[in-house]
Amino acid sequence: MPLVAVENLTFGYTAHPVLTDVSLTVDSGEYVGMIGPNGSGKSTLLQLILGLHTPDEGTVRLFGQPAREFVDRERVGYVAQDVTENTKEMPITVEEVVLMGRFPRAGFGRITDTDRDQARKALETVGIDDLADRRITTLSGGQRQRAYIARVLAGEADLLVLDEPTVGVDAESVAAFFDLLGELNEAGLTVLLVEHDIGAVLEYTDRVLCLNRTIYFDGPPAEFADSDVLERAYGASIHRGSEVTLS
Ligand code: ADP
């Protein structure tokens, strides 16, 4: 059973569809990078996969269940775009953020030593255990992303969904960040991310999904690089040199 199964999905916020006839599956163990121009529907597709919108047509299934009705929320970890915004005013420590990942398993208010151990282990895995007692607001963008991934790991999720995880991460930390995702994937975590840096997706992920209202490409990075998909899917934005980054 695929972890994610999208079939003939059409969706719009208004009468004008943002996504048209999108079909894809993500199997356990995959490492998938989704790219596409600004406004091409990437975040919307992730939100549909997470069950946050109702499809106009077609179906979205998570672990075999309709995404809207999916109840095993802890199996899916979501790291939203710009996590910084969410924690701007929160006077909480890194460890507390990570412990939140245990809430669905532990039950609110009943955090045990086992939960604390899991949180510590998750922090070690992402390499920021030394920052456990720091306020989350004092971390750099890259460190904060790691904290949020640790929260997902502490929750023992099977699927990690990330929306533009490297926004706000300094250039030197981007490679290390993708290496970490690669290691987590090797250890069994299924990863689905949206990323504006096409070069990073081609270099680090195993499968490229190129979206612009519908799927333009779905396959291995090497095939993507040899194709004319970039030109077709991004059209004029390449020539304007806008958000396309091929490093
Ligand atoms: P991407 O993530 O590829 O940049 P989005 O999924 O954010 O694209 O947006 C796709 C389209 O849907 C854009 O035209 C955007 O303006 C529109 N859109 C996104 N979110 C909403 C919303 N909540 N309400 C109305 N329109 C939206």
Coordinates of N, CA and C and ligand atoms in Angstrom, one line a residue:
M1 N 0.8 -1.2 0.0 CA 0.0 0.0 0.0 C 0.9 1.3 0.0
P2 N 0.6 2.2 -1.0 CA 1.4 3.4 -0.9 C 1.1 4.3 0.3
L3 N 2.0 5.0 0.8 CA 1.7 5.9 1.9 C 0.8 7.1 1.4
V4 N 1.1 7.5 0.2 CA 0.3 8.6 -0.4 C -0.2 8.1 -1.7
A5 N -1.5 8.3 -2.0 CA -2.0 8.0 -3.3 C -3.0 9.1 -3.7
V6 N -2.6 9.8 -4.7 CA -3.4 10.9 -5.3 C -3.9 10.4 -6.7
E7 N -5.2 10.5 -6.9 CA -5.7 10.0 -8.2 C -6.6 11.0 -8.8
N8 N -6.3 11.5 -10.0 CA -7.1 12.4 -10.8 C -7.6 13.6 -10.0
L9 N -6.7 14.1 -9.2 CA -7.1 15.2 -8.3 C -7.3 16.6 -9.0
T10 N -8.4 17.2 -8.8 CA -8.6 18.6 -9.3 C -9.1 19.4 -8.1
F11 N -8.5 20.6 -7.9 CA -8.8 21.4 -6.8 C -8.6 22.9 -7.1
G12 N -9.5 23.7 -6.6 CA -9.3 25.2 -6.7 C -9.9 25.8 -5.5
Y13 N -9.3 27.0 -5.1 CA -9.9 27.7 -4.0 C -11.1 28.5 -4.5
T14 N -11.1 28.8 -5.8 CA -12.3 29.4 -6.4 C -12.7 28.5 -7.6
A15 N -13.5 29.0 -8.5 CA -13.9 28.2 -9.6 C -12.7 27.8 -10.5
H16 N -11.7 28.6 -10.4 CA -10.5 28.4 -11.2 C -9.6 27.4 -10.6
P17 N -9.3 26.2 -11.2 CA -8.5 25.2 -10.5 C -7.1 25.5 -10.4
V18 N -6.5 25.2 -9.2 CA -5.1 25.4 -9.0 C -4.4 24.1 -9.3
L19 N -5.0 23.0 -9.2 CA -4.5 21.7 -9.6 C -5.5 21.0 -10.5
T20 N -5.0 20.4 -11.6 CA -5.9 19.7 -12.5 C -5.4 18.3 -12.8
D21 N -6.2 17.3 -12.5 CA -5.9 16.0 -12.9 C -4.5 15.5 -12.5
V22 N -4.2 15.7 -11.2 CA -2.9 15.3 -10.6 C -3.0 13.8 -10.1
S23 N -2.1 13.0 -10.5 CA -2.1 11.6 -10.0 C -0.6 11.3 -9.6
L24 N -0.5 10.7 -8.4 CA 0.9 10.3 -8.0 C 0.7 9.4 -6.8
T25 N 1.8 8.5 -6.6 CA 1.8 7.8 -5.4 C 3.2 7.9 -4.8
V26 N 3.3 7.8 -3.5 CA 4.6 7.8 -2.8 C 4.6 6.5 -2.0
D27 N 5.6 5.7 -2.3 CA 5.7 4.4 -1.5 C 6.6 4.6 -0.3
S28 N 6.5 3.6 0.6 CA 7.3 3.6 1.8 C 8.8 3.6 1.4
G29 N 9.6 4.4 2.0 CA 11.0 4.4 1.8 C 11.5 5.4 0.7
E30 N 10.6 6.0 0.0 CA 11.0 7.0 -1.0 C 11.5 8.3 -0.5
Y31 N 12.2 9.0 -1.3 CA 12.7 10.3 -1.0 C 12.4 11.2 -2.2
V32 N 11.3 12.0 -2.1 CA 10.8 12.6 -3.3 C 10.9 14.2 -3.1
G33 N 11.3 14.8 -4.2 CA 11.4 16.3 -4.2 C 10.5 16.9 -5.2
M34 N 9.6 17.8 -4.7 CA 8.7 18.4 -5.6 C 9.1 19.8 -6.0
I35 N 9.2 20.1 -7.2 CA 9.6 21.4 -7.7 C 8.5 22.0 -8.6
G36 N 8.6 23.3 -8.9 CA 7.6 23.9 -9.8 C 7.7 25.4 -9.5
P37 N 7.3 26.2 -10.5 CA 7.3 27.7 -10.4 C 6.5 28.2 -9.2
N38 N 6.7 29.4 -8.8 CA 5.9 30.0 -7.8 C 4.4 30.0 -8.2
G39 N 3.6 29.6 -7.3 CA 2.1 29.6 -7.5 C 1.7 28.4 -8.4
S40 N 2.5 27.4 -8.5 CA 2.2 26.3 -9.4 C 1.3 25.2 -8.6
G41 N 1.1 25.5 -7.3 CA 0.2 24.6 -6.6 C 0.9 23.6 -5.7
K42 N 2.2 23.8 -5.4 CA 3.0 22.8 -4.6 C 2.5 22.7 -3.2
S43 N 2.4 23.9 -2.6 CA 1.9 23.9 -1.2 C 0.5 23.4 -1.1
T44 N -0.3 23.8 -2.0 CA -1.7 23.3 -2.1 C -1.8 21.8 -2.2
L45 N -0.9 21.2 -3.0 CA -0.9 19.8 -3.1 C -0.5 19.1 -1.8
L46 N 0.5 19.7 -1.2 CA 0.9 19.1 0.1 C -0.3 19.2 1.1
Q47 N -0.9 20.3 1.1 CA -2.1 20.5 2.1 C -3.2 19.5 1.8
L48 N -3.4 19.2 0.5 CA -4.4 18.2 0.1 C -4.0 16.8 0.6
I49 N -2.7 16.6 0.5 CA -2.1 15.3 0.9 C -2.3 15.2 2.5
L50 N -2.2 16.3 3.1 CA -2.3 16.3 4.6 C -3.8 16.3 5.0
G51 N -4.7 16.4 4.1 CA -6.1 16.3 4.4 C -6.7 17.7 4.8
L52 N -6.0 18.8 4.4 CA -6.5 20.1 4.9 C -7.5 20.7 3.9
H53 N -7.7 20.2 2.7 CA -8.7 20.6 1.8 C -9.5 19.4 1.3
T54 N -10.6 19.7 0.7 CA -11.4 18.6 0.1 C -11.3 18.7 -1.4
P55 N -10.9 17.6 -2.1 CA -10.7 17.7 -3.5 C -12.0 18.0 -4.2
D56 N -12.0 18.8 -5.3 CA -13.2 19.0 -6.1 C -13.5 17.8 -6.9
E57 N -12.4 17.1 -7.4 CA -12.6 15.9 -8.1 C -11.4 15.0 -7.7
G58 N -11.6 13.7 -7.9 CA -10.5 12.7 -7.6 C -10.4 12.4 -6.1
T59 N -9.3 11.7 -5.8 CA -9.2 11.2 -4.4 C -7.7 11.4 -3.9
V60 N -7.6 11.6 -2.6 CA -6.3 11.7 -2.0 C -6.4 10.7 -0.8
R61 N -5.4 9.7 -0.8 CA -5.4 8.8 0.3 C -4.1 8.8 1.0
L62 N -4.1 8.7 2.4 CA -3.0 8.6 3.2 C -3.0 7.3 3.9
F63 N -2.0 6.5 3.8 CA -1.9 5.2 4.4 C -3.2 4.4 4.1
G64 N -3.7 4.6 2.9 CA -4.9 3.8 2.4 C -6.3 4.4 2.8
Q65 N -6.2 5.5 3.7 CA -7.5 6.1 4.1 C -7.7 7.5 3.4
P66 N -8.9 7.9 3.2 CA -9.1 9.2 2.6 C -8.4 10.2 3.5
A67 N -7.6 11.1 2.9 CA -6.8 12.0 3.7 C -7.6 12.9 4.7
R68 N -8.8 13.3 4.2 CA -9.6 14.1 5.1 C -10.0 13.4 6.4
E69 N -10.1 12.1 6.3 CA -10.6 11.3 7.5 C -9.5 10.6 8.2
F70 N -8.2 10.9 7.8 CA -7.1 10.2 8.3 C -6.9 10.5 9.8
V71 N -6.8 9.5 10.7 CA -6.8 9.7 12.1 C -5.4 9.5 12.7
D72 N -4.5 8.7 12.1 CA -3.2 8.4 12.8 C -2.3 9.5 12.5
R73 N -2.6 10.7 13.0 CA -1.9 11.9 12.6 C -0.4 11.8 13.0
E74 N 0.0 11.1 14.0 CA 1.4 11.0 14.4 C 2.2 10.3 13.3
R75 N 1.6 9.6 12.4 CA 2.3 8.9 11.4 C 2.9 9.8 10.3
V76 N 2.3 11.0 10.3 CA 2.7 12.0 9.3 C 3.3 13.2 10.0
G77 N 4.5 13.5 9.7 CA 5.1 14.7 10.3 C 5.2 15.8 9.3
Y78 N 4.8 17.0 9.6 CA 4.7 18.1 8.7 C 5.6 19.2 9.2
V79 N 6.5 19.7 8.4 CA 7.3 20.8 8.7 C 6.9 21.9 7.7
A80 N 6.2 22.9 8.2 CA 5.6 23.9 7.3 C 6.7 24.9 6.9
Q81 N 6.3 25.7 5.9 CA 7.2 26.7 5.3 C 7.4 27.7 6.5
D82 N 8.6 28.2 6.6 CA 8.9 29.3 7.5 C 8.4 29.0 9.0
V83 N 9.0 27.9 9.6 CA 8.6 27.6 10.9 C 8.9 28.7 11.9
T84 N 9.8 29.6 11.5 CA 10.2 30.7 12.3 C 8.9 31.5 12.8
E85 N 8.0 31.7 11.9 CA 6.8 32.5 12.1 C 6.0 31.9 13.3
N86 N 5.9 30.5 13.3 CA 5.1 29.9 14.3 C 5.6 30.0 15.7
T87 N 6.9 30.2 15.8 CA 7.4 30.2 17.2 C 8.0 31.5 17.6
K88 N 7.7 32.5 16.8 CA 8.3 33.9 17.1 C 8.1 34.3 18.5
E89 N 6.8 34.1 19.0 CA 6.5 34.6 20.3 C 6.5 33.6 21.4
M90 N 6.9 32.4 21.0 CA 6.8 31.3 22.0 C 8.0 31.2 22.9
P91 N 7.9 31.4 24.2 CA 9.0 31.3 25.1 C 9.3 29.9 25.5
I92 N 9.5 29.0 24.6 CA 9.7 27.6 24.9 C 11.1 27.1 24.4
T93 N 11.6 26.1 25.1 CA 12.9 25.5 24.7 C 12.8 24.6 23.6
V94 N 14.0 24.3 23.0 CA 14.1 23.3 21.9 C 13.5 22.0 22.4
E95 N 13.9 21.6 23.6 CA 13.4 20.3 24.1 C 11.9 20.2 24.2
E96 N 11.3 21.3 24.6 CA 9.8 21.4 24.7 C 9.2 21.3 23.3
V97 N 9.8 21.9 22.3 CA 9.3 21.8 21.0 C 9.3 20.3 20.5
V98 N 10.4 19.7 20.8 CA 10.6 18.3 20.4 C 9.6 17.4 21.2
L99 N 9.4 17.7 22.4 CA 8.5 16.9 23.2 C 7.0 17.0 22.7
M100 N 6.7 18.1 22.1 CA 5.4 18.2 21.5 C 5.1 17.1 20.5
G101 N 6.2 16.6 19.9 CA 6.0 15.5 19.0 C 5.5 14.2 19.7
R102 N 5.7 14.1 21.0 CA 5.3 13.0 21.7 C 3.8 13.1 22.2
F103 N 3.2 14.3 22.1 CA 1.9 14.5 22.6 C 0.9 13.5 22.1
P104 N 0.8 13.2 20.8 CA -0.2 12.3 20.3 C -0.1 10.9 20.9
R105 N 1.2 10.6 21.2 CA 1.4 9.2 21.7 C 1.3 9.2 23.3
A106 N 1.8 10.3 23.9 CA 1.8 10.3 25.4 C 0.5 10.7 26.0
G107 N -0.3 11.5 25.3 CA -1.4 12.1 25.9 C -1.0 13.4 26.6
F108 N -1.7 14.5 26.5 CA -1.4 15.8 27.0 C -1.1 15.7 28.5
G109 N -0.1 16.3 29.0 CA 0.2 16.3 30.5 C 0.8 15.1 31.0
R110 N 1.0 14.1 30.2 CA 1.5 12.8 30.8 C 2.8 12.4 30.1
I111 N 3.7 13.4 30.1 CA 5.0 13.2 29.5 C 5.8 12.3 30.5
T112 N 6.3 11.2 30.0 CA 7.1 10.3 30.9 C 8.6 10.4 30.6
D113 N 9.4 9.6 31.3 CA 10.8 9.6 31.1 C 11.1 9.0 29.7
T114 N 10.3 8.0 29.3 CA 10.4 7.4 28.0 C 10.3 8.5 26.9
D115 N 9.3 9.4 27.1 CA 9.1 10.5 26.1 C 10.3 11.4 26.1
R116 N 10.8 11.7 27.3 CA 12.0 12.6 27.3 C 13.2 11.9 26.7
D117 N 13.3 10.6 26.8 CA 14.4 9.8 26.2 C 14.3 9.9 24.7
Q118 N 13.1 9.7 24.2 CA 12.8 9.8 22.8 C 13.2 11.2 22.2
A119 N 12.8 12.2 23.0 CA 13.1 13.5 22.5 C 14.6 13.8 22.4
R120 N 15.3 13.3 23.5 CA 16.7 13.5 23.5 C 17.4 12.8 22.3
K121 N 16.9 11.5 22.1 CA 17.5 10.7 21.0 C 17.2 11.5 19.6
A122 N 16.0 12.0 19.5 CA 15.7 12.7 18.2 C 16.6 13.9 18.0
L123 N 16.9 14.6 19.1 CA 17.8 15.8 19.1 C 19.2 15.3 18.7
E124 N 19.6 14.2 19.3 CA 21.0 13.7 18.9 C 21.0 13.3 17.4
T125 N 19.9 12.7 16.9 CA 19.9 12.3 15.5 C 20.1 13.5 14.6
V126 N 19.4 14.6 14.9 CA 19.5 15.7 14.0 C 20.7 16.6 14.4
G127 N 21.5 16.2 15.4 CA 22.8 16.9 15.7 C 22.7 18.2 16.5
I128 N 21.6 18.4 17.3 CA 21.5 19.6 18.1 C 21.1 19.3 19.5
D129 N 21.6 18.2 20.0 CA 21.3 17.8 21.4 C 21.9 18.9 22.4
D130 N 23.0 19.5 22.0 CA 23.6 20.5 22.8 C 22.7 21.8 22.9
L131 N 21.7 21.9 22.1 CA 20.9 23.1 22.1 C 19.6 22.9 22.8
A132 N 19.4 21.7 23.5 CA 18.1 21.3 24.0 C 17.5 22.3 25.0
D133 N 18.3 23.0 25.7 CA 17.7 23.9 26.7 C 17.6 25.4 26.3
R134 N 18.0 25.6 25.0 CA 18.0 26.9 24.5 C 16.5 27.3 24.1
R135 N 16.2 28.5 24.1 CA 14.9 29.0 23.6 C 14.9 28.8 22.1
I136 N 13.8 28.3 21.6 CA 13.7 28.0 20.2 C 13.9 29.2 19.3
T137 N 13.5 30.4 19.9 CA 13.7 31.6 19.1 C 15.1 32.1 19.0
T138 N 16.0 31.5 19.7 CA 17.4 31.9 19.6 C 18.2 31.1 18.6
L139 N 17.6 30.1 18.0 CA 18.3 29.3 17.1 C 18.4 29.9 15.7
S140 N 19.4 29.5 14.9 CA 19.4 29.9 13.5 C 18.4 29.2 12.7
G141 N 18.1 29.6 11.5 CA 17.1 29.0 10.6 C 17.3 27.5 10.5
G142 N 18.6 27.1 10.2 CA 18.9 25.7 10.0 C 18.8 24.9 11.3
Q143 N 19.2 25.5 12.4 CA 19.0 24.7 13.7 C 17.5 24.5 14.0
R144 N 16.8 25.6 13.7 CA 15.3 25.5 14.0 C 14.7 24.4 13.1
Q145 N 15.0 24.3 11.8 CA 14.5 23.3 11.0 C 14.8 21.9 11.6
R146 N 16.0 21.8 12.1 CA 16.4 20.5 12.7 C 15.6 20.2 13.9
A147 N 15.3 21.2 14.7 CA 14.5 21.0 15.9 C 13.1 20.5 15.5
Y148 N 12.5 21.1 14.4 CA 11.2 20.7 13.9 C 11.2 19.3 13.4
I149 N 12.3 18.9 12.7 CA 12.5 17.5 12.2 C 12.6 16.6 13.4
A150 N 13.3 17.0 14.5 CA 13.4 16.2 15.7 C 12.1 16.0 16.3
R151 N 11.2 17.0 16.2 CA 9.9 16.8 16.8 C 9.1 15.7 16.0
V152 N 9.3 15.7 14.7 CA 8.7 14.7 13.9 C 9.2 13.3 14.2
L153 N 10.6 13.2 14.4 CA 11.2 11.9 14.7 C 10.8 11.4 16.1
A154 N 10.6 12.4 17.1 CA 10.2 12.0 18.4 C 8.8 11.4 18.4
G155 N 8.0 11.8 17.4 CA 6.7 11.3 17.3 C 6.6 10.0 16.5
E156 N 7.8 9.5 16.1 CA 8.0 8.2 15.3 C 7.1 8.2 14.1
A157 N 7.1 9.3 13.3 CA 6.3 9.3 12.1 C 7.0 8.4 11.0
D158 N 6.2 8.0 10.1 CA 6.6 7.2 9.0 C 6.9 8.1 7.8
L159 N 6.1 9.1 7.7 CA 6.2 10.0 6.5 C 6.6 11.5 7.0
L160 N 7.6 12.0 6.4 CA 8.0 13.4 6.7 C 7.7 14.3 5.5
V161 N 6.8 15.3 5.7 CA 6.5 16.2 4.6 C 7.0 17.6 5.0
L162 N 7.8 18.1 4.1 CA 8.4 19.4 4.3 C 8.1 20.4 3.2
D163 N 7.7 21.6 3.6 CA 7.4 22.6 2.6 C 8.5 23.7 2.6
E164 N 9.3 23.7 1.5 CA 10.5 24.6 1.4 C 11.3 24.7 2.7
P165 N 11.9 23.5 3.1 CA 12.6 23.5 4.3 C 13.9 24.3 4.4
T166 N 14.4 24.7 3.3 CA 15.7 25.4 3.3 C 15.5 27.0 3.3
V167 N 14.3 27.4 3.2 CA 14.0 28.9 3.3 C 14.5 29.3 4.7
G168 N 15.4 30.3 4.7 CA 15.9 30.8 6.0 C 17.1 30.0 6.5
V169 N 17.6 29.0 5.7 CA 18.7 28.3 6.1 C 19.9 28.8 5.3
D170 N 21.0 29.1 6.0 CA 22.2 29.6 5.3 C 22.8 28.6 4.4
A171 N 23.4 29.1 3.3 CA 23.9 28.3 2.2 C 24.7 27.1 2.7
E172 N 25.6 27.4 3.6 CA 26.5 26.3 4.1 C 25.8 25.2 4.7
S173 N 24.7 25.5 5.4 CA 23.9 24.5 6.1 C 23.0 23.7 5.2
V174 N 22.8 24.2 4.0 CA 21.8 23.5 3.1 C 22.2 22.1 2.8
A175 N 23.5 21.9 2.4 CA 24.0 20.6 2.0 C 23.9 19.6 3.2
A176 N 24.3 20.2 4.4 CA 24.3 19.3 5.6 C 22.8 18.9 5.9
F177 N 21.9 19.9 5.7 CA 20.5 19.6 5.9 C 20.0 18.5 5.0
F178 N 20.3 18.6 3.7 CA 19.9 17.5 2.8 C 20.6 16.2 3.1
D179 N 21.8 16.2 3.6 CA 22.5 15.0 4.0 C 21.8 14.4 5.2
L180 N 21.3 15.2 6.1 CA 20.5 14.7 7.2 C 19.3 14.0 6.7
L181 N 18.5 14.7 5.8 CA 17.3 14.0 5.3 C 17.6 12.7 4.6
G182 N 18.8 12.7 3.9 CA 19.2 11.4 3.2 C 19.4 10.3 4.2
E183 N 20.1 10.7 5.4 CA 20.4 9.7 6.4 C 19.1 9.2 7.0
L184 N 18.1 10.1 7.3 CA 16.9 9.7 7.9 C 16.1 8.8 6.9
N185 N 16.2 9.1 5.6 CA 15.5 8.3 4.6 C 16.2 6.9 4.6
E186 N 17.5 6.8 4.6 CA 18.2 5.5 4.6 C 17.7 4.7 5.8
A187 N 17.5 5.4 6.9 CA 17.0 4.7 8.1 C 15.6 4.3 8.1
G188 N 14.9 4.6 7.0 CA 13.5 4.1 6.8 C 12.4 5.2 6.7
L189 N 12.8 6.5 7.0 CA 11.7 7.5 6.9 C 11.4 7.8 5.4
T190 N 10.2 7.9 5.1 CA 9.8 8.4 3.8 C 9.7 9.9 3.8
V191 N 10.3 10.5 2.8 CA 10.4 12.0 2.8 C 9.8 12.5 1.5
L192 N 8.9 13.5 1.7 CA 8.3 14.2 0.6 C 8.5 15.7 0.8
L193 N 9.3 16.4 0.0 CA 9.5 17.8 0.2 C 9.2 18.7 -1.0
V194 N 8.9 19.9 -0.7 CA 8.8 20.9 -1.8 C 10.0 21.8 -1.6
E195 N 10.6 22.1 -2.7 CA 11.9 22.8 -2.7 C 12.1 23.7 -3.9
H196 N 12.4 25.0 -3.6 CA 12.6 25.9 -4.8 C 14.0 25.7 -5.4
D197 N 14.9 25.1 -4.7 CA 16.3 24.9 -5.2 C 16.3 23.6 -6.1
I198 N 16.1 23.8 -7.4 CA 16.0 22.6 -8.3 C 17.3 21.8 -8.2
G199 N 18.5 22.5 -8.1 CA 19.7 21.8 -8.1 C 19.8 20.9 -6.9
A200 N 19.3 21.3 -5.7 CA 19.4 20.5 -4.5 C 18.5 19.3 -4.7
V201 N 17.3 19.5 -5.3 CA 16.4 18.3 -5.5 C 17.1 17.3 -6.4
L202 N 17.7 17.8 -7.5 CA 18.4 16.9 -8.4 C 19.5 16.1 -7.8
E203 N 20.2 16.8 -6.9 CA 21.4 16.2 -6.3 C 21.1 15.3 -5.1
Y204 N 20.1 15.6 -4.4 CA 19.9 14.9 -3.1 C 18.7 13.9 -3.1
T205 N 17.7 14.1 -3.9 CA 16.5 13.3 -3.8 C 16.6 12.1 -4.8
D206 N 15.7 11.1 -4.7 CA 15.7 10.0 -5.6 C 14.7 10.1 -6.7
R207 N 13.8 11.1 -6.5 CA 12.7 11.2 -7.4 C 12.2 12.6 -7.5
V208 N 12.1 13.1 -8.7 CA 11.6 14.5 -8.9 C 10.2 14.5 -9.4
L209 N 9.4 15.4 -8.7 CA 8.0 15.6 -9.2 C 8.0 17.1 -9.6
C210 N 7.7 17.3 -10.9 CA 7.7 18.7 -11.4 C 6.2 19.1 -11.6
L211 N 5.8 20.1 -10.9 CA 4.4 20.5 -10.9 C 4.2 21.9 -11.5
N212 N 3.2 22.0 -12.3 CA 2.7 23.3 -12.7 C 1.2 23.2 -13.0
R213 N 0.4 23.2 -12.0 CA -1.0 22.9 -12.0 C -1.3 21.4 -12.3
T214 N -0.4 20.8 -13.1 CA -0.5 19.3 -13.2 C 0.9 18.8 -13.2
I215 N 1.1 17.5 -13.2 CA 2.4 16.9 -13.1 C 3.1 17.0 -14.5
Y216 N 4.2 17.6 -14.6 CA 5.0 17.7 -15.9 C 6.0 16.6 -15.9
F217 N 6.5 16.2 -14.8 CA 7.5 15.1 -14.7 C 7.5 14.4 -13.4
D218 N 7.7 13.1 -13.5 CA 7.7 12.3 -12.3 C 8.7 11.2 -12.6
G219 N 9.9 11.3 -12.0 CA 10.9 10.3 -12.3 C 12.3 10.6 -11.7
P220 N 13.3 9.8 -12.1 CA 14.6 10.0 -11.5 C 15.3 11.3 -11.9
P221 N 16.1 11.9 -11.0 CA 16.8 13.2 -11.3 C 17.5 13.2 -12.6
A222 N 18.2 12.1 -12.9 CA 19.0 12.1 -14.1 C 18.2 12.2 -15.4
E223 N 17.0 11.6 -15.4 CA 16.1 11.8 -16.5 C 15.5 13.2 -16.6
F224 N 15.3 13.8 -15.5 CA 14.8 15.1 -15.5 C 15.8 16.1 -16.1
A225 N 17.1 15.9 -15.7 CA 18.2 16.8 -16.2 C 18.3 16.7 -17.7
D226 N 18.1 15.5 -18.2 CA 18.2 15.2 -19.7 C 17.0 15.7 -20.5
S227 N 16.0 16.1 -19.8 CA 14.7 16.4 -20.5 C 14.5 17.9 -20.7
D228 N 13.5 18.2 -21.4 CA 13.2 19.7 -21.6 C 12.1 20.1 -20.7
V229 N 11.9 19.4 -19.6 CA 10.7 19.6 -18.7 C 10.9 21.0 -18.1
L230 N 12.1 21.3 -17.7 CA 12.3 22.6 -17.0 C 11.7 23.8 -17.8
E231 N 12.1 23.7 -19.1 CA 11.7 24.8 -20.0 C 10.2 24.8 -20.2
R232 N 9.6 23.6 -20.3 CA 8.2 23.5 -20.5 C 7.4 23.9 -19.2
A233 N 7.8 23.4 -18.1 CA 7.1 23.6 -16.9 C 7.2 25.0 -16.3
Y234 N 8.5 25.6 -16.5 CA 8.7 26.9 -15.9 C 8.5 28.0 -16.9
G235 N 8.5 27.6 -18.2 CA 8.3 28.6 -19.3 C 9.1 29.9 -19.1
A236 N 8.4 31.0 -19.2 CA 9.0 32.3 -19.2 C 9.8 32.6 -17.9
S237 N 9.5 31.9 -16.8 CA 10.2 32.3 -15.6 C 11.7 31.9 -15.7
I238 N 12.1 31.0 -16.5 CA 13.5 30.7 -16.7 C 14.2 31.8 -17.3
H239 N 13.5 32.4 -18.4 CA 14.1 33.4 -19.1 C 14.3 34.7 -18.3
R240 N 13.3 34.9 -17.4 CA 13.4 36.0 -16.5 C 14.4 35.8 -15.4
G241 N 14.8 34.5 -15.3 CA 15.8 34.2 -14.3 C 15.3 34.3 -12.9
S242 N 13.9 34.3 -12.8 CA 13.4 34.6 -11.5 C 13.7 33.5 -10.4
E243 N 12.8 32.7 -10.0 CA 13.1 31.9 -8.9 C 13.8 30.6 -9.2
V244 N 14.2 30.4 -10.4 CA 14.8 29.2 -10.8 C 16.3 29.2 -10.3
T245 N 16.6 28.2 -9.5 CA 18.0 28.1 -9.0 C 18.5 26.8 -9.4
L246 N 19.4 26.7 -10.3 CA 20.1 25.5 -10.7 C 21.5 25.5 -10.2
S247 N 21.8 24.9 -9.0 CA 23.2 25.1 -8.6 C 24.0 23.8 -8.9
Ligands
ADP1 P1 3.2 27.1 -4.7 O1 3.4 26.4 -3.4 O2 3.6 26.3 -5.9 O3 3.9 28.5 -4.7 P2 0.5 27.5 -3.9 O4 -0.1 26.2 -3.7 O5 0.9 28.3 -2.7 O6 1.7 27.4 -5.0 O7 -0.5 28.4 -4.7 C1 -1.2 28.0 -5.9 C2 -2.2 29.0 -6.3 O8 -3.3 29.0 -5.3 C3 -1.7 30.5 -6.3 O9 -2.3 31.1 -7.4 C4 -2.1 31.0 -5.0 O10 -2.3 32.4 -5.1 C5 -3.4 30.3 -4.8 N1 -3.7 30.2 -3.3 C6 -2.9 29.6 -2.4 N2 -3.5 29.5 -1.2 C7 -4.7 30.1 -1.4 C8 -5.8 30.4 -0.5 N3 -5.7 30.0 0.8 N4 -6.8 31.0 -1.0 C9 -6.9 31.3 -2.3 N5 -5.9 31.1 -3.2 C10 -4.8 30.5 -2.7

